[in-house]
Coordinates of C-alpha atoms in Angstrom, one line a residue:
M246 CA 16.6 -48.1 125.9
V247 CA 17.1 -44.5 125.1
G248 CA 18.9 -45.3 121.9
T249 CA 16.1 -47.7 120.9
R250 CA 13.4 -45.1 121.5
W251 CA 15.4 -42.5 119.5
A252 CA 15.9 -44.8 116.6
G253 CA 12.2 -45.7 116.6
G254 CA 11.3 -42.1 116.7
V255 CA 13.5 -41.2 113.8
V256 CA 12.2 -44.1 111.7
G257 CA 8.6 -43.1 112.5
G258 CA 9.3 -39.5 111.7
V259 CA 10.8 -40.4 108.3
L260 CA 7.8 -42.6 107.5
L261 CA 5.4 -39.9 108.5
A262 CA 7.3 -37.3 106.4
A263 CA 7.2 -39.6 103.4
L264 CA 3.5 -40.1 103.8
V265 CA 2.9 -36.4 104.1
V266 CA 5.1 -35.6 101.0
G267 CA 3.4 -38.4 99.0
C268 CA 0.0 -36.9 99.7
D269 CA 1.1 -33.4 98.5
T270 CA 3.4 -34.2 95.6
P271 CA 1.8 -35.4 92.3
P272 CA 3.2 -38.5 90.7
P273 CA 6.0 -38.1 88.2
P274 CA 5.0 -38.1 84.5
A275 CA 5.1 -41.4 82.6
P276 CA 8.1 -42.0 80.5
A277 CA 7.8 -41.3 76.7
P278 CA 7.2 -44.4 74.6
G279 CA 10.4 -45.7 73.0
P280 CA 11.5 -48.8 71.0
G281 CA 10.5 -52.1 72.4
W282 CA 10.3 -55.7 71.4
G283 CA 7.8 -54.9 68.7
G284 CA 10.4 -52.9 66.7
A285 CA 11.6 -49.4 66.4
A286 CA 9.5 -46.4 67.5
P287 CA 7.5 -44.8 64.6
A288 CA 9.4 -42.0 62.8
P289 CA 8.2 -38.5 63.4
R290 CA 5.9 -37.0 60.7
T291 CA 7.4 -34.6 58.3
S292 CA 6.1 -32.5 55.4
R293 CA 9.4 -32.6 53.5
P294 CA 9.6 -34.6 50.2
V295 CA 11.6 -37.8 50.5
P296 CA 14.6 -37.6 48.2
P297 CA 15.1 -40.5 45.7
A298 CA 17.4 -43.3 46.8
V299 CA 21.0 -43.1 45.7
G300 CA 21.4 -44.8 42.3
S301 CA 17.7 -44.9 41.5
P302 CA 16.9 -44.1 37.8
R303 CA 15.8 -40.6 36.9
P304 CA 13.6 -39.8 33.9
D305 CA 15.5 -38.4 30.9
P306 CA 14.7 -34.8 30.2
C307 CA 12.8 -34.0 27.0
P308 CA 15.1 -32.7 24.3
E309 CA 15.0 -29.1 23.1
G310 CA 12.6 -29.9 20.2
G311 CA 10.0 -31.5 22.4
V312 CA 10.4 -35.0 20.9
R313 CA 12.7 -38.0 21.4
L314 CA 13.6 -41.1 19.5
R315 CA 13.4 -44.7 20.4
E316 CA 14.2 -48.0 18.6
G317 CA 11.2 -49.9 17.4
S318 CA 10.7 -53.4 16.1
G319 CA 12.6 -55.2 13.3
D320 CA 12.5 -58.3 11.1
S321 CA 14.9 -60.0 8.8
A322 CA 14.5 -62.8 6.2
M323 CA 16.9 -64.0 3.5
G324 CA 19.0 -60.9 3.8
L325 CA 16.1 -58.4 3.7
R326 CA 15.9 -56.2 6.7
V327 CA 12.9 -54.2 7.9
A328 CA 13.0 -52.0 11.0
D329 CA 11.4 -48.8 12.4
I330 CA 12.3 -45.8 14.4
Q331 CA 9.7 -44.2 16.7
L332 CA 9.4 -40.5 17.6
V333 CA 7.6 -39.6 20.8
N334 CA 6.1 -36.3 21.7
C335 CA 7.5 -35.7 25.2
G336 CA 6.7 -32.0 25.2
A337 CA 3.6 -30.1 26.3
Q338 CA 2.3 -29.0 22.9
P339 CA 1.0 -30.9 19.8
Y340 CA 3.7 -31.8 17.3
V341 CA 2.9 -32.0 13.5
L342 CA 4.8 -34.2 11.1
E343 CA 4.4 -34.5 7.3
G344 CA 6.3 -36.3 4.7
Y345 CA 9.7 -37.9 5.3
P346 CA 12.4 -37.2 7.8
E347 CA 16.0 -36.6 6.9
I348 CA 18.1 -39.6 8.0
Q349 CA 21.8 -40.1 8.1
L350 CA 23.6 -43.2 9.3
L351 CA 26.7 -43.0 11.5
D352 CA 29.1 -45.8 12.4
R353 CA 30.4 -46.7 15.9
K354 CA 32.7 -43.7 15.9
R355 CA 29.9 -41.4 14.7
A356 CA 31.4 -41.0 11.3
P357 CA 28.9 -40.8 8.4
V358 CA 28.2 -44.0 6.5
D359 CA 28.3 -43.8 2.7
V360 CA 24.7 -44.7 1.9
A361 CA 22.0 -43.4 -0.4
V362 CA 18.7 -42.8 1.5
V363 CA 15.7 -43.2 -0.8
H364 CA 12.0 -42.9 -0.3
G365 CA 10.2 -46.2 -0.6
T366 CA 11.5 -49.6 -1.6
D367 CA 12.3 -49.1 -5.2
G368 CA 15.5 -50.9 -6.1
I369 CA 15.6 -52.8 -2.8
T370 CA 12.6 -55.2 -2.8
T371 CA 9.2 -55.8 -4.4
A372 CA 7.9 -57.4 -1.2
L373 CA 5.3 -55.8 0.9
T374 CA 7.1 -54.2 3.8
G375 CA 4.8 -51.4 5.0
V376 CA 7.4 -48.8 4.1
D377 CA 5.8 -47.6 0.9
G378 CA 2.8 -45.3 0.9
A379 CA 1.8 -41.7 0.3
P380 CA 2.8 -39.1 3.0
Q381 CA 0.1 -37.9 5.3
Q382 CA 0.0 -35.2 8.0
V383 CA 0.4 -36.7 11.5
E384 CA -0.4 -34.6 14.6
L385 CA 1.0 -36.0 17.8
Q386 CA -0.5 -34.9 21.1
P387 CA 1.8 -35.0 24.2
G388 CA 2.7 -38.7 24.8
Q389 CA 1.8 -39.9 21.4
A390 CA 4.2 -41.4 18.9
A391 CA 4.9 -41.7 15.1
T392 CA 7.0 -44.3 13.2
V393 CA 9.2 -44.2 10.2
G394 CA 10.0 -47.5 8.5
M395 CA 13.4 -48.5 7.1
V396 CA 14.2 -51.3 4.7
W397 CA 17.6 -52.5 3.3
R398 CA 19.4 -55.6 2.1
N399 CA 22.3 -57.2 3.9
L400 CA 24.3 -58.3 0.8
V401 CA 28.0 -58.4 0.0
T402 CA 28.3 -58.3 -3.8
D403 CA 31.9 -57.1 -4.0
T404 CA 34.5 -58.5 -1.6
T405 CA 36.8 -55.6 -2.4
V406 CA 34.3 -53.1 -0.9
P407 CA 34.1 -53.0 2.9
A408 CA 30.7 -53.8 4.3
A409 CA 29.0 -50.8 5.9
E410 CA 27.2 -50.8 9.2
G411 CA 25.2 -48.0 10.8
W412 CA 25.0 -48.0 14.6
V413 CA 23.6 -44.5 15.1
V414 CA 20.7 -42.8 13.2
D415 CA 20.8 -39.0 12.9
V416 CA 17.3 -37.8 12.3
T417 CA 15.8 -34.4 11.4
P418 CA 12.0 -35.0 12.0
R419 CA 10.8 -32.0 10.0
P420 CA 12.4 -29.0 8.3
G421 CA 14.0 -26.7 10.7
A422 CA 13.7 -29.0 13.7
P423 CA 16.7 -29.8 15.9
R424 CA 18.6 -33.0 14.9
L425 CA 18.2 -36.1 17.1
E426 CA 20.6 -39.0 17.5
L427 CA 19.6 -42.5 18.5
E428 CA 22.1 -45.3 19.3
L429 CA 20.8 -48.6 17.9
G430 CA 20.8 -52.0 19.6
H431 CA 20.8 -53.7 16.2
S432 CA 22.9 -52.2 13.4
V433 CA 21.7 -51.3 9.9
D434 CA 24.0 -53.9 8.3
L435 CA 24.0 -52.7 4.7
G436 CA 26.7 -55.0 3.4
N437 CA 28.0 -53.0 0.4
T438 CA 24.6 -52.4 -1.2
G439 CA 24.8 -48.7 -0.3
K440 CA 21.1 -48.1 -0.2
L441 CA 18.5 -47.5 2.6
G442 CA 14.8 -47.1 1.9
I443 CA 12.6 -45.1 4.3
G444 CA 8.9 -44.6 4.5
P445 CA 6.9 -41.5 5.5
W446 CA 5.8 -40.7 9.1
R447 CA 2.9 -42.9 10.3
A448 CA 1.0 -42.5 13.5
T449 CA 1.7 -45.4 15.8
A450 CA -1.4 -47.5 16.5
R451 CA -2.9 -46.6 19.9

């Protein structure tokens, strides 16, 4: 009996102490939210810029002269070829063109191709190609483009003379400007005619 009363007293005392402590002690803080069934917890906010993904394309820097070249459209019929090269003002200042650019063709190894570059289509074709015309001044604002047309014939008139092909155009847009190179997706296949006609700079239709 004594043992029973002692045990009961101990249990009662423990319960009483727990009740007293529970009344004086504040409840523990709620746990911080974490990932659950709905998915991962939201990422913390940050003011740092997010770097581009590995392998993502980066814009090409604008060349030293403030302009870059790109290949334009082309057409071919019965051995007559017509194509154009575009020049884009990628700088921050206006860019003025007038007259004809200096153009040289290079082969796959970037060796010069033996070709006479002439203004217009004389001696190449009498068809209307859009290459002929009087030079005019063209002022390009940043982001605007101009075009120079090219015309040639793909003919082999002498089988003893190797056919020539230009795969790179080397262009000086205006006197004193840095030279620009453009690798072509379609070659200037001159055969052995040895002549390339070019037109003056023209503003690209906007």
